[in-house]
CSV table of C-alpha atoms in Angstrom, one decimal:
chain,number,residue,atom,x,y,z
A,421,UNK,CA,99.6,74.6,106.3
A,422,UNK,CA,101.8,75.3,103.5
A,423,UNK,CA,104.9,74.0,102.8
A,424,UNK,CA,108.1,76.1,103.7
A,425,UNK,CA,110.6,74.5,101.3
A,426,UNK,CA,107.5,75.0,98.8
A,427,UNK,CA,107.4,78.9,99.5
A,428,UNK,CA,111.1,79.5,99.5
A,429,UNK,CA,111.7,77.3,96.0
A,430,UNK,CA,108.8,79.4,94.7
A,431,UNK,CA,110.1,82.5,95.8
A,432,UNK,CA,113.5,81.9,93.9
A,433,UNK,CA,111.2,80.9,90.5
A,434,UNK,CA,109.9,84.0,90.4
A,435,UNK,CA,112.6,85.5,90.6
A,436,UNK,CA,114.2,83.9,88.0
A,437,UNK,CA,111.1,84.3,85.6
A,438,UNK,CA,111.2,88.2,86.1
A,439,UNK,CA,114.6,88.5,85.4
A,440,UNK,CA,114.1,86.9,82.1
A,441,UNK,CA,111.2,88.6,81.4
A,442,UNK,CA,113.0,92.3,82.3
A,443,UNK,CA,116.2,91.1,80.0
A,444,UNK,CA,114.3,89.9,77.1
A,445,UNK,CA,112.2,92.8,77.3
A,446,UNK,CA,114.9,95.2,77.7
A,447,UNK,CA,113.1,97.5,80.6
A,448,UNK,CA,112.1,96.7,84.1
A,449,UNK,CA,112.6,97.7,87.7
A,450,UNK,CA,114.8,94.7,88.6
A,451,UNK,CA,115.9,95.6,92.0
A,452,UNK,CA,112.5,97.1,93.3
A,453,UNK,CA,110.7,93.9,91.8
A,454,UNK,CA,113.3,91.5,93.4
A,455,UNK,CA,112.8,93.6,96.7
A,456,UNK,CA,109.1,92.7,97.3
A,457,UNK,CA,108.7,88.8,95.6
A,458,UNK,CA,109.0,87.1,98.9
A,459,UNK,CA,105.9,89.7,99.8
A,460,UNK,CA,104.1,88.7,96.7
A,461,UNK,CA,105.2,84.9,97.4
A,462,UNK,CA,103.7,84.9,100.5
A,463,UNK,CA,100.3,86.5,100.1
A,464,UNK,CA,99.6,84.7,96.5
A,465,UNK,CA,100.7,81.5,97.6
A,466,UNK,CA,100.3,81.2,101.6
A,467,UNK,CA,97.8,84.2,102.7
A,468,UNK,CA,95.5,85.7,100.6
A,469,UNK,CA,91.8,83.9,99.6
A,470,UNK,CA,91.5,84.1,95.9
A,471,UNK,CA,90.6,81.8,92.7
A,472,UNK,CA,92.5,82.8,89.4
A,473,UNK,CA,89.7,81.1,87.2
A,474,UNK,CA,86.7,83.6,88.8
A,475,UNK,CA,89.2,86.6,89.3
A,476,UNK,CA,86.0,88.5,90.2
A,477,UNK,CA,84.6,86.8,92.6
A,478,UNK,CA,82.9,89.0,95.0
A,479,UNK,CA,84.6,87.0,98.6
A,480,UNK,CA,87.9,87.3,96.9
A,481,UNK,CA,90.9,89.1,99.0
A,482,UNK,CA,91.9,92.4,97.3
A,483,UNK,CA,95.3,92.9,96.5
A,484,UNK,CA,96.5,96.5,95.7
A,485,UNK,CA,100.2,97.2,94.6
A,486,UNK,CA,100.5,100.9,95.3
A,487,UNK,CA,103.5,100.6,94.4
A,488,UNK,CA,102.9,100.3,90.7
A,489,UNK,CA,106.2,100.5,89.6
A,490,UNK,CA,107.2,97.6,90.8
A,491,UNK,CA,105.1,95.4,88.2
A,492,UNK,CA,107.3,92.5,87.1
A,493,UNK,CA,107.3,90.5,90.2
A,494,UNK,CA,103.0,90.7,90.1
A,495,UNK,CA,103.1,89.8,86.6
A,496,UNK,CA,105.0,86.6,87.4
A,497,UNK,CA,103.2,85.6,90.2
A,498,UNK,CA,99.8,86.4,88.4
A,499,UNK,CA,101.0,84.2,85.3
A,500,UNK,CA,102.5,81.8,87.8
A,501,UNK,CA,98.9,81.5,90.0
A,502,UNK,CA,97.0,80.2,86.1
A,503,UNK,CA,95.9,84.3,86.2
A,504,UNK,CA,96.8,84.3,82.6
A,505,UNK,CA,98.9,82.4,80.0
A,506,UNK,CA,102.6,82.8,81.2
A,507,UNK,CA,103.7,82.7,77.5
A,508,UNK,CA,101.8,86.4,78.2
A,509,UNK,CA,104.8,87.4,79.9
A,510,UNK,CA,107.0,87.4,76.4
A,511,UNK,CA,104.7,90.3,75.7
A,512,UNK,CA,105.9,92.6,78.4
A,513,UNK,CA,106.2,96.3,77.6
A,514,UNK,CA,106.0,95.4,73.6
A,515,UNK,CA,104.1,97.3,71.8
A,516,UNK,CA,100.3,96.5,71.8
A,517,UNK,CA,100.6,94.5,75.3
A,518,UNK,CA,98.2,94.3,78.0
A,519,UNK,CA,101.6,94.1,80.0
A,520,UNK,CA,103.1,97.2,80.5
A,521,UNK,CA,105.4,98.8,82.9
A,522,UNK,CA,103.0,99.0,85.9
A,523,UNK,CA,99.7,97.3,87.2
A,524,UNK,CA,96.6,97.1,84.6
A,525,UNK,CA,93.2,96.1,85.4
A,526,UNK,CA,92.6,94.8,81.7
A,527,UNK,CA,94.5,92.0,83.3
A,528,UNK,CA,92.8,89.7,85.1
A,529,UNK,CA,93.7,89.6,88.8
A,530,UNK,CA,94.3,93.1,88.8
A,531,UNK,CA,91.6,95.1,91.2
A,532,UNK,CA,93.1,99.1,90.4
A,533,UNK,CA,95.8,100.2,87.7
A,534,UNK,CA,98.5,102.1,89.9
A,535,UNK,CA,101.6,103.9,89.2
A,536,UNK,CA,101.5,107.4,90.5
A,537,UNK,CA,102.6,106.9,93.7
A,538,UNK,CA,100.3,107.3,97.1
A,539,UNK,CA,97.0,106.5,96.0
A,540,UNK,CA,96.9,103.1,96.3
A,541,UNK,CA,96.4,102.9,100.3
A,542,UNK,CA,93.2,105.3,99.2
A,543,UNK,CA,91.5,103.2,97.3
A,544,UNK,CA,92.6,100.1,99.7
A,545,UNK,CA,90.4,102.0,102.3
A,546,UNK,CA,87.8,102.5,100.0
A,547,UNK,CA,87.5,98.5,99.2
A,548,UNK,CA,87.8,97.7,103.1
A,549,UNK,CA,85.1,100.2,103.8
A,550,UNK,CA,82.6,98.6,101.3
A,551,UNK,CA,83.6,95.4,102.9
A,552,UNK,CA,82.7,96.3,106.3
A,553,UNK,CA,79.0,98.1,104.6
A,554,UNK,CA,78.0,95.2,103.1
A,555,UNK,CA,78.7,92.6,105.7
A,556,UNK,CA,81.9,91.1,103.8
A,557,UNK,CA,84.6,89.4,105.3
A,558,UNK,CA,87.5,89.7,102.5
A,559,UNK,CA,90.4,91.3,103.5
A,560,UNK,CA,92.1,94.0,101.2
A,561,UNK,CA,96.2,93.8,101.3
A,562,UNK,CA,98.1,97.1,99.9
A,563,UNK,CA,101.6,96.9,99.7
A,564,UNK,CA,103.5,100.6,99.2
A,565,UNK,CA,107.2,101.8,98.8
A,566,UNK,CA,109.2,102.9,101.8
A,567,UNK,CA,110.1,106.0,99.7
A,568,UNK,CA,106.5,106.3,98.6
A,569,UNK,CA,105.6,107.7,102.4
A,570,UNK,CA,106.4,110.9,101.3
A,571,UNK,CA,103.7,111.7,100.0
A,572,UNK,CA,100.8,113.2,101.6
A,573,UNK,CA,97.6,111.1,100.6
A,574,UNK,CA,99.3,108.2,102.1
A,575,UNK,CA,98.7,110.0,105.5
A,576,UNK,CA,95.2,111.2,104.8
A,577,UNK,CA,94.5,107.6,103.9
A,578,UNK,CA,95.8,106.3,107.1
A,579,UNK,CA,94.2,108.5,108.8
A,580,UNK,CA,90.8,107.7,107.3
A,581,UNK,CA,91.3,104.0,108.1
A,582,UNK,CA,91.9,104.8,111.8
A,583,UNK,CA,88.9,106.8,111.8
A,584,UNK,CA,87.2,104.0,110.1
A,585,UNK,CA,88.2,101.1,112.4
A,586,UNK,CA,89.1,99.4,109.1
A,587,UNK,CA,90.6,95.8,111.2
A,588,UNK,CA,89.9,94.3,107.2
A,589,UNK,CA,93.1,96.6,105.9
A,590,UNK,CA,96.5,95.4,105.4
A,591,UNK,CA,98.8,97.8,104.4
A,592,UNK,CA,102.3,96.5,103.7
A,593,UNK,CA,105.7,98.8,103.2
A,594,UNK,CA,108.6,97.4,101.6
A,595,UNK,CA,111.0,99.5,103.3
A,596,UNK,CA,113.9,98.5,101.3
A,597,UNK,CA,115.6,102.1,102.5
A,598,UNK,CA,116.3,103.2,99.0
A,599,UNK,CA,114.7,104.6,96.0
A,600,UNK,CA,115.4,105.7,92.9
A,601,UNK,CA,118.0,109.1,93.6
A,602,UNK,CA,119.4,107.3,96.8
A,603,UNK,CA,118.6,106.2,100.0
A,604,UNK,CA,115.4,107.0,101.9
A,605,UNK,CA,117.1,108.9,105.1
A,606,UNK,CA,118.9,111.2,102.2
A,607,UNK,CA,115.7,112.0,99.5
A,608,UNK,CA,113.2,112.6,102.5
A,609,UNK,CA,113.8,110.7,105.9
A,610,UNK,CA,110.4,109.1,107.0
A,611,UNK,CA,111.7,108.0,110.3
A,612,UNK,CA,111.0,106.8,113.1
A,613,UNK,CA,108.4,105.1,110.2
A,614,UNK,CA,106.7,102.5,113.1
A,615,UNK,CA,105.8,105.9,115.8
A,616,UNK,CA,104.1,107.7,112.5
A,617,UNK,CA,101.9,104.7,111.6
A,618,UNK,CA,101.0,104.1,115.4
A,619,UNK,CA,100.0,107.7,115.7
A,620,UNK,CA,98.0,107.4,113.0
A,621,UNK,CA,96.3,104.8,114.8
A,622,UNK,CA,97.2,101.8,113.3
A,623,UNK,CA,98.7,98.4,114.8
A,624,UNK,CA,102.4,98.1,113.6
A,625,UNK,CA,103.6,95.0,113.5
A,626,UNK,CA,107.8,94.7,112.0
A,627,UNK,CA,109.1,91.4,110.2
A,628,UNK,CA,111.5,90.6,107.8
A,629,UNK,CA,110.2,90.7,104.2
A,630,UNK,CA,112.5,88.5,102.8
A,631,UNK,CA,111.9,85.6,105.0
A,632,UNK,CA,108.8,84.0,103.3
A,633,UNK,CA,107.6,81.8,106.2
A,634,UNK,CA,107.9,84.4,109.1
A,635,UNK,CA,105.8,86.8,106.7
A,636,UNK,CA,103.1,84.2,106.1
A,637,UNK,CA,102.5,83.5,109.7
A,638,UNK,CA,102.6,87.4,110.3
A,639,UNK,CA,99.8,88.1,107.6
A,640,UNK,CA,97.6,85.2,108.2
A,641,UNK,CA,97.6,86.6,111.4
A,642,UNK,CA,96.2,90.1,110.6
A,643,UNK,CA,94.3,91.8,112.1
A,644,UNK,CA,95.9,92.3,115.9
A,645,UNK,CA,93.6,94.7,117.1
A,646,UNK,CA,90.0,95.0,116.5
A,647,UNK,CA,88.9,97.8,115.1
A,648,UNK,CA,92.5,99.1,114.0
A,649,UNK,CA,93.8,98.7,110.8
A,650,UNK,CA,97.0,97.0,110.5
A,651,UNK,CA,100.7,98.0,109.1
A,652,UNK,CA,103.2,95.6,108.1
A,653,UNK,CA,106.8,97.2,108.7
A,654,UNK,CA,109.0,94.8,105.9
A,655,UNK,CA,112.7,95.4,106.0
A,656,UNK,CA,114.1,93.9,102.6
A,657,UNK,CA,117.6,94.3,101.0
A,658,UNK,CA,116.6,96.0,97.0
A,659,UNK,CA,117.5,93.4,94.9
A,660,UNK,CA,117.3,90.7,96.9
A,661,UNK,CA,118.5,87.3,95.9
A,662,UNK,CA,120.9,88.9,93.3
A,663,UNK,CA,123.9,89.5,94.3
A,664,UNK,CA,125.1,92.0,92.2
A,665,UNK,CA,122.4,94.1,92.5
A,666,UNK,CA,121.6,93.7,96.3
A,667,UNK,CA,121.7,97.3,98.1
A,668,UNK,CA,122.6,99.1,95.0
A,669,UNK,CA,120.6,102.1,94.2
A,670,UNK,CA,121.7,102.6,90.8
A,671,UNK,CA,119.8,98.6,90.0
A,672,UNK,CA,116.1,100.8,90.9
A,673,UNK,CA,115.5,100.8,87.3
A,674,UNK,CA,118.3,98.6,85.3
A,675,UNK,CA,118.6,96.1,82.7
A,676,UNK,CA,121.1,93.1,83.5
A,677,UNK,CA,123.4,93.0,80.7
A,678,UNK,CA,123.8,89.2,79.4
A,679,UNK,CA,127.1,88.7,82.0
A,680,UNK,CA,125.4,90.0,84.9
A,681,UNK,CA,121.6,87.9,83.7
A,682,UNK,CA,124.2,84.9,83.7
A,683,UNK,CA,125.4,85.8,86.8
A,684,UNK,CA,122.0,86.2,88.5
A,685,UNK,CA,120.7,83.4,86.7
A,686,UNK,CA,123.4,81.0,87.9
A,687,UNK,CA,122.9,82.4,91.5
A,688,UNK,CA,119.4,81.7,91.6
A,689,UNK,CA,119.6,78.4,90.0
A,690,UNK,CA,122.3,77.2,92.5
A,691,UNK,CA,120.3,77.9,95.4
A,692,UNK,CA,117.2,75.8,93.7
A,693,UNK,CA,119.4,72.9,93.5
A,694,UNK,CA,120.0,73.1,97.5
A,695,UNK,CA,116.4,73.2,97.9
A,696,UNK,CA,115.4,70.3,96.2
């Protein structure tokens, strides 16, 4: 069992390491990264089967951030898990860095460099259906934008997985309700989100994403249903944990400026302290 004051502690470090890593390195998408750590806290550090000194090995989980844009929050946590040096992480988006502004599989822990948006969940069912033809029984995790649903090989994917009975494949939507030109209902509405995803066939369970415990016991729980692929509904606040930037659009893709780092940093610190 792991240790609840452990995953919520943990989940406030990270966010305190991205933020310095976005300010230093002057680019970042703080609020989409500070959306999804208490995802990323929970499968790296309470869910998924891995072992950063043999990244490949072959009974590992697979973990695939379709959501590519969203980098600096997997960058801590793989620096954070003994992935790679954290002193890596002054690197980031410098010039010559293996660390760049979305997920690269020169780094280890890395299964698929992703960015363009809605190809992740394709590749996810690829992985799960090798799983299932060679007799494995690793689970592959893919965690995708709420905003990213509009596109259409998300649906194709989903599809395929139903058809596939792929009960290995977690898909996971940070459904923050905004994205970078405004809120999700405006841009392209995708609801009702949950009857899509069960009309595709797939088990839908809904959880809060920010609540680190709740979504540990939810994932370690996957699958529900044999033979049906699983989608976690995660409602988060963008920005989460920062005041400032909590539910504002315009922090998609922003650097703090050294009040508002201050600000944050303070914030976070201050709710370590109560932890401890």
């Amino acid at each position: 069992m792991v240790d609840e004051s452990f995953l919520k502690r943990k989940s406030i470090q990270i966010r305190k390491d991205l933020l310095e890593m976005i300010y230093n390195a002057g680019t970042g998408h703080t609020g989409s990264s500070l959306s999804n750590t208490d995802i990323l806290t929970a499968l790296y550090y309470g869910v998924m089967r891995i072992d950063p000194e043999n990244s490949n090995w072959q009974d590992r989980d697979r973990y695939v951030q379709s959501k590519g844009h969203a980098v600096e929050s997997y960058w801590t946590v793989l620096a954070d898990k003994g992935f790679f040096p954290k002193d890596e992480l002054k690197t980031f988006s410098q010039f010559g860095s293996k660390l760049i502004g979305h997920p690269n599989n020169k780094m280890p822990g890395v299964e698929m460099n992703t960015g363009a948006l809605g190809h992740g969940l394709s590749i996810s069912v690829g992985m799960a259906l090798g799983a299932k033809k060679d007799g494995k029984s690793y689970r592959v995790f893919t965690l995708m934008g709420d905003g990213e649903q509009a596109e259409g090989s998300i649906w194709e994917a989903a599809m395929a997985a139903s058809h596939y009975k792929l009960d290995n494949l977690i898909g996971i939507i940070d459904r923050n309700n905004l994205q970078i030109t405004g809120s999700t209902r405006d841009v392209m509405n995708n609801e009702p989100l949950d009857e899509k995803w069960k009309s595709f066939g797939w088990e839908v369970i809904e959880v809060d994403g920010n609540d680190v415990v709740e979504l540990v016991e939810v994932l370690n729980n996957a699958p529900y249903k044999t033979d049906k692929p699983t989608l976690i509904l995660a409602n988060t606040v963008k920005g989460k944990g920062v005041s400032l930037a909590e539910n504002v659009v315009g922090w998609h893709h922003k650097v703090p400026s050294e009040e508002e780092y201050k600000q944050a940093m303070d914030e976070l610190t201050e709710r370590l302290e109560v932890l401890k």
